[in-house]
Coordinates of C-alpha atoms in Angstrom, one line a residue:
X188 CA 22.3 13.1 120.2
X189 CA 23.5 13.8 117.0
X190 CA 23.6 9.7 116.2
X191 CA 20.3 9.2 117.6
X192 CA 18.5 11.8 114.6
X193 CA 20.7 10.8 111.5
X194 CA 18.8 7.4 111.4
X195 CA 15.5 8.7 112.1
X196 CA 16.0 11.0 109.2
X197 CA 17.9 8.5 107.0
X198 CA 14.0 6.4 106.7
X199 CA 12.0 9.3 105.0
X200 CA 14.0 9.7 102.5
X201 CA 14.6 6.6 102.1
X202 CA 11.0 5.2 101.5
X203 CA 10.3 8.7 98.7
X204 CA 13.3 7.6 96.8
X205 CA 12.0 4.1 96.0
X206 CA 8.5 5.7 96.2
X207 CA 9.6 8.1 92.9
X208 CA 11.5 5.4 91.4
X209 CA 8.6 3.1 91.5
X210 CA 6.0 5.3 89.6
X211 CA 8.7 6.2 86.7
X212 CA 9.0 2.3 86.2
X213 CA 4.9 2.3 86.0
X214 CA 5.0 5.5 83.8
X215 CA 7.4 3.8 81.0
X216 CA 5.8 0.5 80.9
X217 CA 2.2 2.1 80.1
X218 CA 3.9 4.1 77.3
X219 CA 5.6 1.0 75.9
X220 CA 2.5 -1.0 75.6
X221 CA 1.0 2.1 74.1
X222 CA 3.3 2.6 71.3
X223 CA 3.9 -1.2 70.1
X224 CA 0.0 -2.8 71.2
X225 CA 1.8 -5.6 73.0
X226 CA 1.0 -7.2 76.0
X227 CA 4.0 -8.0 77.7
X228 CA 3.7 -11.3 80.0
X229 CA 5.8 -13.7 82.4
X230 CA 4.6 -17.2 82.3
X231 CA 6.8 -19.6 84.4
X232 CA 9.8 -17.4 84.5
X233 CA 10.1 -17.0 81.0
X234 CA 11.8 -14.3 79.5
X235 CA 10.1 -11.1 77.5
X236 CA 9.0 -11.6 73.6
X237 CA 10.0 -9.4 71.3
X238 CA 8.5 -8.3 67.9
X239 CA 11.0 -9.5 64.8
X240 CA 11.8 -6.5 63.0
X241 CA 10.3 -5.2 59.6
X242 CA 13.2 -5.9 57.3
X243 CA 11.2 -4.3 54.3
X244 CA 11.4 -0.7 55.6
X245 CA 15.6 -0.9 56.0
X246 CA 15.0 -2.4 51.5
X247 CA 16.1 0.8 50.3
X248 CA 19.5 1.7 52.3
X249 CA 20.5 -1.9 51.6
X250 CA 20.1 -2.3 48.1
X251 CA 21.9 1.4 47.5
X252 CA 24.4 -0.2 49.5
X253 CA 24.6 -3.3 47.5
X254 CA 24.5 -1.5 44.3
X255 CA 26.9 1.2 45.3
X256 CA 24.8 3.6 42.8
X257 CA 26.1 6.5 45.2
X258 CA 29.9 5.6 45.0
X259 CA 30.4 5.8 41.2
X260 CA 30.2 8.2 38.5
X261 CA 27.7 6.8 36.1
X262 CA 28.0 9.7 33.5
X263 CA 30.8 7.5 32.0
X264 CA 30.7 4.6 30.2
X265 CA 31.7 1.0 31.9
X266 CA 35.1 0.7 31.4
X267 CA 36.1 4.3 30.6
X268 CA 39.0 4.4 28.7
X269 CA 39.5 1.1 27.6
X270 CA 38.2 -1.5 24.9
X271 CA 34.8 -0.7 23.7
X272 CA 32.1 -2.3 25.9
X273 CA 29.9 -5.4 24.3
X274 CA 26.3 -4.8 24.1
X275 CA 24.4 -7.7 23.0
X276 CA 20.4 -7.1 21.8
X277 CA 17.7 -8.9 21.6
X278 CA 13.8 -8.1 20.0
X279 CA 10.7 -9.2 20.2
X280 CA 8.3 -7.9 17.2
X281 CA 4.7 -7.6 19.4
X282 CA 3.3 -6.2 16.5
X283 CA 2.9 -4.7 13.0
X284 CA 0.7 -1.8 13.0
X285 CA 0.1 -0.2 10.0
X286 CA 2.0 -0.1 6.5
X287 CA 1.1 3.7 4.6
X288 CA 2.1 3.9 0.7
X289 CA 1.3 7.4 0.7
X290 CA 3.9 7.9 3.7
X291 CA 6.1 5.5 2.5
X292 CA 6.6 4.3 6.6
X293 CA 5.4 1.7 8.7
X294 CA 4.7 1.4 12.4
X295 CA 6.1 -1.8 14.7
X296 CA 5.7 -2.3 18.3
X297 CA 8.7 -4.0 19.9
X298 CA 10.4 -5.3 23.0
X299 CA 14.0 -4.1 22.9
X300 CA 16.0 -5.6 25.1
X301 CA 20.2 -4.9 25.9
X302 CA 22.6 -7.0 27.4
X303 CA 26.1 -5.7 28.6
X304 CA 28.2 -5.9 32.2
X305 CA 28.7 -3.2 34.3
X306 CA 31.2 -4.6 37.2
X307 CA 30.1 -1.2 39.2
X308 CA 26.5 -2.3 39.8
X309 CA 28.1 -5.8 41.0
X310 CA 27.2 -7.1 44.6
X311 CA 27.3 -9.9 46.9
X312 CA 24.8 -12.5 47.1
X313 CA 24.6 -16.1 48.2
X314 CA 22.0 -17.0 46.6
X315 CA 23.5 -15.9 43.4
X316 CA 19.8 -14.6 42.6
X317 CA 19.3 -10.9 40.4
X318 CA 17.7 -7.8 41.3
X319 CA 14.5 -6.4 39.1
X320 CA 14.2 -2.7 39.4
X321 CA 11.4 -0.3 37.4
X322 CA 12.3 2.6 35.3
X323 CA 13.7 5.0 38.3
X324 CA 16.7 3.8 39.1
X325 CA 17.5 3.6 35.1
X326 CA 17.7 7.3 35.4
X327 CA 20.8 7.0 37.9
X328 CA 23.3 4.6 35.9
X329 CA 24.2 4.0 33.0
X330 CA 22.5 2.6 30.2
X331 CA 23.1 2.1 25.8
X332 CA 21.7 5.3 24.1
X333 CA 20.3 3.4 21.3
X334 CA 18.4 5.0 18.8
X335 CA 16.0 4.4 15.7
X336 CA 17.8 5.4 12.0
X337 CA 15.1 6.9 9.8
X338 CA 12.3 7.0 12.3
X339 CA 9.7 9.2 12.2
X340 CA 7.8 9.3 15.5
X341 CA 8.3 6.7 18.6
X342 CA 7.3 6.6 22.2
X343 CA 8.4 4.3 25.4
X344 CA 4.9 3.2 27.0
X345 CA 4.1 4.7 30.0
X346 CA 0.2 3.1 30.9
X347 CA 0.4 2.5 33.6
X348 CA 3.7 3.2 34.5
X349 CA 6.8 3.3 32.0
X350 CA 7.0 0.0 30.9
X351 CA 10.9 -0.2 31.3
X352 CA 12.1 -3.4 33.3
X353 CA 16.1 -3.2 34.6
X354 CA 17.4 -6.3 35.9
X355 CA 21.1 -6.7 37.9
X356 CA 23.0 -10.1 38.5
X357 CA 25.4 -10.3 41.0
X358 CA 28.8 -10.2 38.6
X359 CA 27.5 -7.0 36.9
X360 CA 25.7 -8.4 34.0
X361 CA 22.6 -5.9 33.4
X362 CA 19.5 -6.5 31.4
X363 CA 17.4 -3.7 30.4
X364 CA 14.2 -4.1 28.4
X365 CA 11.9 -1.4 27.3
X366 CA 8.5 -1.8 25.2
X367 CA 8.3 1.1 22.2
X368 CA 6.2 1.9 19.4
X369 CA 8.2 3.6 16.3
X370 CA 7.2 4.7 13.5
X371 CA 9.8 4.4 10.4
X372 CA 10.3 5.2 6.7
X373 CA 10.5 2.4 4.5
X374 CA 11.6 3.1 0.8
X375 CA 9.1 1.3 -1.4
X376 CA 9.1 0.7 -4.9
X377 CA 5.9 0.6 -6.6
X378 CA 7.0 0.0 -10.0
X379 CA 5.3 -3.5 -9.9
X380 CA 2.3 -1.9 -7.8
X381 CA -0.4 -3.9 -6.9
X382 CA 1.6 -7.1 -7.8
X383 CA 4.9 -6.3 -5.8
X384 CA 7.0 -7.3 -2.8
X385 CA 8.1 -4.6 -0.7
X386 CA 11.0 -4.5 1.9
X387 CA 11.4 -2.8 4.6
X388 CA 14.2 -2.0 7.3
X389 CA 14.2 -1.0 10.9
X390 CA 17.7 0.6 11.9
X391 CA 19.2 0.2 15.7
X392 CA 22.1 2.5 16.1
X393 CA 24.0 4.5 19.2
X394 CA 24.0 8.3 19.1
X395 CA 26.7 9.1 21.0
X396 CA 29.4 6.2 21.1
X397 CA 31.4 5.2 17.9
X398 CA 32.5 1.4 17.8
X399 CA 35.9 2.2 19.4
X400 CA 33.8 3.0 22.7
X401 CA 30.5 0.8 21.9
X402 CA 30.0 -2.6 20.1
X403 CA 26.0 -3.3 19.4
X404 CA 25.7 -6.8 18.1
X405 CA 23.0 -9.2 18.0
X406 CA 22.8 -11.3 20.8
X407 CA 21.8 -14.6 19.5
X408 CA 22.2 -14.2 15.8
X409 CA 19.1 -14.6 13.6
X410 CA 17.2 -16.1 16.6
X411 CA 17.5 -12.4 18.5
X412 CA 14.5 -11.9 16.4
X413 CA 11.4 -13.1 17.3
X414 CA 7.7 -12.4 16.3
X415 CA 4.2 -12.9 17.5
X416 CA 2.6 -15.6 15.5
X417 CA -0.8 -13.9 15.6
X418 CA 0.8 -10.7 13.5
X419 CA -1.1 -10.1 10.3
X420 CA -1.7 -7.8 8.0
X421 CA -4.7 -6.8 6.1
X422 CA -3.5 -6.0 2.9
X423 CA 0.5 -7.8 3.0
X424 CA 1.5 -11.4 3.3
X425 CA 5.1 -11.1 6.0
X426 CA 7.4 -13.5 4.0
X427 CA 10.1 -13.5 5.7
X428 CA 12.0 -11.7 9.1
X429 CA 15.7 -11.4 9.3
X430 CA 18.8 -9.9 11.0
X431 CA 22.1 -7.8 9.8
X432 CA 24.5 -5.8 10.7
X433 CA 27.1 -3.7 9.6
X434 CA 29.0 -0.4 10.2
X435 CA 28.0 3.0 8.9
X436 CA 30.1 6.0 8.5
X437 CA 29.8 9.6 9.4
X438 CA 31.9 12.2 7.9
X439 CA 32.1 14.3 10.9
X440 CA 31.9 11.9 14.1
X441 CA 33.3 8.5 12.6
X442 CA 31.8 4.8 12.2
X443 CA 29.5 3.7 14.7
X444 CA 27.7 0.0 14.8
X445 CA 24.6 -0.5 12.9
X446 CA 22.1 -3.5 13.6
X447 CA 19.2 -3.9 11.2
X448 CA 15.9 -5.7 11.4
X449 CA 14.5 -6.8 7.5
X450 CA 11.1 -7.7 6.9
X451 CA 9.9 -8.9 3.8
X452 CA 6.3 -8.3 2.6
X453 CA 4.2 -9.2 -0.4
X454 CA 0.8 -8.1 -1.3
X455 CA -2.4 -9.5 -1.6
X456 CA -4.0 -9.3 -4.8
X457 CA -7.9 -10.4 -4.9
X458 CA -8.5 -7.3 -3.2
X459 CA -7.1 -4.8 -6.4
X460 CA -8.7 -7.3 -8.7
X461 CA -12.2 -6.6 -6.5
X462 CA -11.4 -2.8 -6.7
X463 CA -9.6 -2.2 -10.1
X464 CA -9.4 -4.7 -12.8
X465 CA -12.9 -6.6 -12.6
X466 CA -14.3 -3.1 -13.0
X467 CA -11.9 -1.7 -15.6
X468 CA -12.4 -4.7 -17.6
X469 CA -15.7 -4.7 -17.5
X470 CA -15.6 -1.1 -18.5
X471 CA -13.6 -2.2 -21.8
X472 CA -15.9 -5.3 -22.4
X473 CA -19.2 -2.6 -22.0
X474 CA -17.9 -0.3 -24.5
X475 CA -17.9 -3.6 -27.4
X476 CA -21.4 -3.5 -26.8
X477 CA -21.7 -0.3 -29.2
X478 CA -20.1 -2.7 -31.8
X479 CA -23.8 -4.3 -32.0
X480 CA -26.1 -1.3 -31.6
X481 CA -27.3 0.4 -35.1
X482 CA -25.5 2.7 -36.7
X483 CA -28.4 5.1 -37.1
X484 CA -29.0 5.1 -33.0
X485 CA -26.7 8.0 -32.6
X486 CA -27.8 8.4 -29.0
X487 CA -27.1 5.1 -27.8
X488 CA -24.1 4.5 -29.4
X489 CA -22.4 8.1 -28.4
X490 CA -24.3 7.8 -24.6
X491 CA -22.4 4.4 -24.0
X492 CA -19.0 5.8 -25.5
X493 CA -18.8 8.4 -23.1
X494 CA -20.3 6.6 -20.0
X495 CA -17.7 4.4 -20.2
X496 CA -14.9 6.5 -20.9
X497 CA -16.0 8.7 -17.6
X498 CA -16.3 5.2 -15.6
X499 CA -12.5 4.8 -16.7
X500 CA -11.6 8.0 -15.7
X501 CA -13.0 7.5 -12.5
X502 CA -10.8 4.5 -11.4
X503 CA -8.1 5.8 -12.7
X504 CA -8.5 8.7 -10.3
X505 CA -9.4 6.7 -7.3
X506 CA -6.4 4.5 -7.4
X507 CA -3.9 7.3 -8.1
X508 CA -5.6 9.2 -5.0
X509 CA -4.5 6.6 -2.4
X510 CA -1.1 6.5 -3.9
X511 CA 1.9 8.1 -3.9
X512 CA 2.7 10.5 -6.5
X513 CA 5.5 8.7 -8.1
X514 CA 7.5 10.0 -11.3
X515 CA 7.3 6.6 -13.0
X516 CA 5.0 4.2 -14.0
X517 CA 3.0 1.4 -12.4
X518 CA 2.0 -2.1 -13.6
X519 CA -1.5 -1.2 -12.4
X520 CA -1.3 2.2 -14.3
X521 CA -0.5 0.2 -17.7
X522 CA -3.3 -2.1 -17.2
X523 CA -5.8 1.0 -16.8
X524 CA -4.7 3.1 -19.1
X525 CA -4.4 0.5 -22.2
X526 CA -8.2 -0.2 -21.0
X527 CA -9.3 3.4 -21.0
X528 CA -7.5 3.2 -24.7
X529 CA -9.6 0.4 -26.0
X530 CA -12.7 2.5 -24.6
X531 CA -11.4 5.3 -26.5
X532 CA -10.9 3.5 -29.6
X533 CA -14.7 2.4 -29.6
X534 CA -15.8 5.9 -29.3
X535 CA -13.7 7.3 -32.5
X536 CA -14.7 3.5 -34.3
X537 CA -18.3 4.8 -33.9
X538 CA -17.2 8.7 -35.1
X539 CA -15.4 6.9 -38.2
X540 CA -18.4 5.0 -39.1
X541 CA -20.5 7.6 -38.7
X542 CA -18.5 10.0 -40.6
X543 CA -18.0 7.2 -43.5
X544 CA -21.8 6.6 -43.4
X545 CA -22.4 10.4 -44.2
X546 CA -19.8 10.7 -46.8
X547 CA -21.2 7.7 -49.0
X548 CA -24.8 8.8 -48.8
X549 CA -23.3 12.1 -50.0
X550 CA -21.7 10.4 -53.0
X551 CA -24.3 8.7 -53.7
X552 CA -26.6 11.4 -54.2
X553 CA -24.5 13.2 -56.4
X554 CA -24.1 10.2 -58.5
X555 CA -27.7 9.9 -59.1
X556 CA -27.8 13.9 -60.0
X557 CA -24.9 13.7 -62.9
X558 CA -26.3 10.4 -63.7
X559 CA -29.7 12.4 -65.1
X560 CA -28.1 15.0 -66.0
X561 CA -26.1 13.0 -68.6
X562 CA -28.5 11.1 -70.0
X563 CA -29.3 11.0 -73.6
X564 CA -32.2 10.3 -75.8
X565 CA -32.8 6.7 -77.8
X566 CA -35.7 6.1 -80.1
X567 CA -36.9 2.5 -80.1
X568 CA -40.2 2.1 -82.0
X569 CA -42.1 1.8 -78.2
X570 CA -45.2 3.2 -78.1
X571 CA -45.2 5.6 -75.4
X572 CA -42.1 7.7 -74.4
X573 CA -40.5 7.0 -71.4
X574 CA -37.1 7.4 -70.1
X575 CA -34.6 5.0 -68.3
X576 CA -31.3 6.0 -66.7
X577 CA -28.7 3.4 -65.6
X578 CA -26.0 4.6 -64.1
X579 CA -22.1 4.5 -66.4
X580 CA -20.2 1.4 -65.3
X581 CA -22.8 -0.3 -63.1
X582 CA -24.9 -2.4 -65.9
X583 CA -23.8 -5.8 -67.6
X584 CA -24.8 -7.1 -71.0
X585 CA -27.5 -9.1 -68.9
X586 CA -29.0 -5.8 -67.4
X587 CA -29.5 -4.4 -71.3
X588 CA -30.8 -7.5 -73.1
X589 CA -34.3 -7.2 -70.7
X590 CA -35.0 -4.6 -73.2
X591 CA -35.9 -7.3 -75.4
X592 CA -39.7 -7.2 -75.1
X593 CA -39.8 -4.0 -77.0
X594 CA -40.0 -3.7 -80.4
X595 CA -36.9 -2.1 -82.2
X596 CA -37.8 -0.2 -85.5
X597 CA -35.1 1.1 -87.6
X598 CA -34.6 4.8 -86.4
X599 CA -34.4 6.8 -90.2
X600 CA -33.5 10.3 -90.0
X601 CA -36.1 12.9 -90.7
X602 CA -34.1 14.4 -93.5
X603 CA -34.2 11.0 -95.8
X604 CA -37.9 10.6 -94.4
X605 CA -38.4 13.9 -96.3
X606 CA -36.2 12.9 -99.4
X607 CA -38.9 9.7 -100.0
X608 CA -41.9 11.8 -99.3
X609 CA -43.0 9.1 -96.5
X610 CA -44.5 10.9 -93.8
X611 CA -44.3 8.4 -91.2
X612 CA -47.0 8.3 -88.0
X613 CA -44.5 9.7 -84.9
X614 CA -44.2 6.5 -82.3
X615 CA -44.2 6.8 -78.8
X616 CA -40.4 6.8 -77.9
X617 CA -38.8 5.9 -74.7
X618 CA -35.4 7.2 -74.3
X619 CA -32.9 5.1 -72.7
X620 CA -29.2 6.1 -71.5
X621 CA -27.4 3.2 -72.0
X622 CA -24.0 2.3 -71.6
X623 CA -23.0 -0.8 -71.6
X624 CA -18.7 -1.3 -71.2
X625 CA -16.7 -3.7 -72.0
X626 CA -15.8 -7.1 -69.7
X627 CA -12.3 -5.5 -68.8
X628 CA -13.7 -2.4 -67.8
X629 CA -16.6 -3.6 -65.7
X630 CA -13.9 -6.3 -64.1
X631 CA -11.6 -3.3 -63.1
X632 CA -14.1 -1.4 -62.0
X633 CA -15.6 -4.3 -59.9
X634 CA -12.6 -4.8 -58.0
X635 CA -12.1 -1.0 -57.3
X636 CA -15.8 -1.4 -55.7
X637 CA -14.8 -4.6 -53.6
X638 CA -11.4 -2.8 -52.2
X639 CA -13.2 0.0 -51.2
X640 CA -16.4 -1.5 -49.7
X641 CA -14.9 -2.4 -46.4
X642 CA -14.1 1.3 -45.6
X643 CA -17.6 2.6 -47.3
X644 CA -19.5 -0.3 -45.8
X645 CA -19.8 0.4 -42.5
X646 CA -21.5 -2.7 -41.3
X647 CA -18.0 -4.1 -42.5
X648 CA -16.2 -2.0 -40.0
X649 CA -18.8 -2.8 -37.0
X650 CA -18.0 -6.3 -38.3
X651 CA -14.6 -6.4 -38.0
X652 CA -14.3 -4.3 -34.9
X653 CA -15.9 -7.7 -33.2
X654 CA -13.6 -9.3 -33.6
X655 CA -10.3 -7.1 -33.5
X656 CA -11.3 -5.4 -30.4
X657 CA -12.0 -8.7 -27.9
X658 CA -9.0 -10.4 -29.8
X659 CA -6.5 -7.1 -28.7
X660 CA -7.1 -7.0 -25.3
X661 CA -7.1 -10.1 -24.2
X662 CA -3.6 -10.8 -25.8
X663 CA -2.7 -8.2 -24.1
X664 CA -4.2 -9.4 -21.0
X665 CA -2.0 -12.8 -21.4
X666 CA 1.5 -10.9 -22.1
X667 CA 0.2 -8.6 -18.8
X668 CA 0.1 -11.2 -16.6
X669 CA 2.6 -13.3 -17.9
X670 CA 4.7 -10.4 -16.9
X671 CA 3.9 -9.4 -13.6
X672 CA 2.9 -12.5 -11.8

């Protein structure tokens, strides 16, 4: 009996087993197709497909693992301990920005660019090709802490991101180029100012490592350096772009590599001559105009002195406000103040003549008033009395023989007149003050007169200042130019 049930019962359970294993296998093949969208199909007893897998989201762990960034200590140098490492650079000048006299600095956008091996960032590769990573992974290895000597203010670019590139070749070789702005001092010297040729220097250096741990040298020589052929300048003419490098010591932490980047710049002149030495030498050539104005027109003459001499100030001020204030002199300040000069001297040439003009009209006047005070009486037989007064020195022989047309009587005293009892009729008299000097005399005093007439003549001064005044300046403006150009 016991044989007869066991197979009865062995067939229920039997047919749940394969009923429960049957709806699992139905369960997991609806949530496969519902997690990957796939429709899986047999077609003529073909096997399965299968979606390749994505190789991009596995990027990351493989290039740490390539790169063995976690494995190393990256807070040292390559090569720690042993020969200093080679680090070649490179730059590319984008462009010159601004050049400030009054700051004495400049502004330059660059491309840097380093070169240097690093064997712990080497890897395997087939295809021999590099590895371009942004500016995160340059915070986790090691890179040159270059700086810029002397600079004043300078940023890495960061629109839109920082624009930092870092390349890796397969033997360790790194490249690592960054875009900055910096803004330097340049020394200038303006002692030639607006006609001069300025040069300035930008300084590449390492903070940290002395040339024992780290060797900066140009890459390529003079053609590390290259510019942007569309640089220009509004106010300079770049001459010339050049390399050097040398060491440069520090008392307290030792000699460290220097590289240098030289620019050589000369300014443009028409704009200064525009600006400054059209209108200061027109200034000069206004003030000559005074030279032809009346002596009498006191307005005109002492309005023109002074306009001018105000304009002069003027430019003077204007150019020394966009300049630095220097303790020596500048070839444009010698050309404007030797102007302003000649505007100055044609003021005081009008005082002088002025004041000239008012002392011989005051010497005249008190000629004429001891002149008749001094005059004495002469009887010549003329009908009427009348009286002449010529002045002592200033009448020739010719001047006193016009007296000819009057009739001279013998003058007898009244005394003998009396002793021959002739009582004469009393002629009208005309009393003359003559005196008449000899040829020596007159000849002396002729010449005294001629040496002195160009200072008491003013028209003799106006005259000569004509001519002495245009003459001056522009020999001066020859030996000026001859110097400085």
């Amino acid at each position: 009996m016991r044989a007869v049930k066991m197979p009865f019962m062995t067939k229920p359970l039997f047919f749940l087993l394969c009923l429960v294993v049957t709806g699992e296998c139905r369960r997991h093949g609806h949530r496969v197709r519902r997690w990957t969208g796939t429709v899986e199909s047999q077609n003529h007893g073909t096997s399965l497909t299968k979606k390749p897998p994505d190789v991009t989201k596995s990027r990351k762990t493989k290039t740490e693992h390539l790169l063995q960034v976690d494995d190393h200590d990256f807070t040292m140098r390559p090569a720690f301990g042993g020969p200093a490492i080679p680090v070649g650079v490179d730059v590319q000048v984008e462009s010159l920005d601004s050049i400030s006299e009054v700051d004495m600095d400049f502004t330059m956008t660059l491309y840097l660019r380093h070169y240097w091996k690093d064997e712990r960032l080497s890897f395997r590769s087939s295809t021999n090709k590099s590895m371009t990573f942004d500016g995160r992974l340059v915070k986790k290895i090691w890179v040159p802490d270059v700086f810029f000597v002397h600079s004043k203010r300078s940023f890495i670019h960061d629109t839109t991101t920082d624009n930092i590139m870092l390349r890796v070749f397969p033997d360790g070789h790194v490249l690592y180029s960054l875009r900055v702005t910096v803004t330097a001092a340049c020394n200038m010297d303006f002692s030639r100012f607006p006609l001069d040729t300025q040069t300035c220097t930008l300084e590449l250096e390492s903070y940290a490592y002395t040339d024992e741990d780290l060797m900066l040298y140009w890459k390529s020589g003079d053609e590390s350096l290259s510019i942007d052929d569309r640089i220009s300048l509004s106010q300079f003419l770049i001459q010339k772009f050049h390399t050097t490098s040398r060491l440069a010591f520090y008392s307290s932490t030792g000699w460290y590599n220097r590289l240098y980047i030289n620019f050589t710049l000369r300014r443009h002149i028409f704009f200064f001559l525009l600006q400054t030495y059209f209108p200061a030498t027109l200034m000069v050539m206004l003030s000559w105009v005074s030279f032809w104005i009346d002596r009498r027109a006191v307005p005109a003459r002492v309005s023109l002195g002074i306009t001018t001499v105000l304009t002069m100030s003027t430019i003077i001020t204007g150019v020394n406000a966009s300049m630095p204030r220097v303790s020596y002199i500048k070839a444009v300040d010698i050309y404007l103040w030797v102007s302003f000069v000649f505007v100055f001297l044609s003021v005081l040439e009008y005082a002088a003549v002025n004041y000239l003009s008012t002392v011989h009209d005051r010497r005249e006047r008190k000629m004429r008033e001891r002149a008749r005070s001094q005059s004495l009486p002469c009887t010549c037989g003329i009908s009427q009395t009348r009286t002449m007064t010529m002045l002592d020195g200033t009448y020739s022989e010719a001047d006193t023989n016009s007296l000819a047309g009057y009739t001279e009587d013998p003058v007898v005293p009244e005394e003998e007149q009396e002793e021959l009892h002739e009582v004469p009729e009393k002629p009208e008299h005309m009393v003359v003050h003559l005196s008449v000097s000899s040829e020596s005399t007159t000849t002396k005093k002729k010449k005294t007169i001629r040496a002195l007439n160009i200072i008491q003549n003013t028209h003799a001064i106006d005259k000569y200042s004509r001519m002495i005044f245009p003459g001056s300046y522009i020999f001066f403006n020859l030996i000026y130019w001859s110097v400085y150009c």
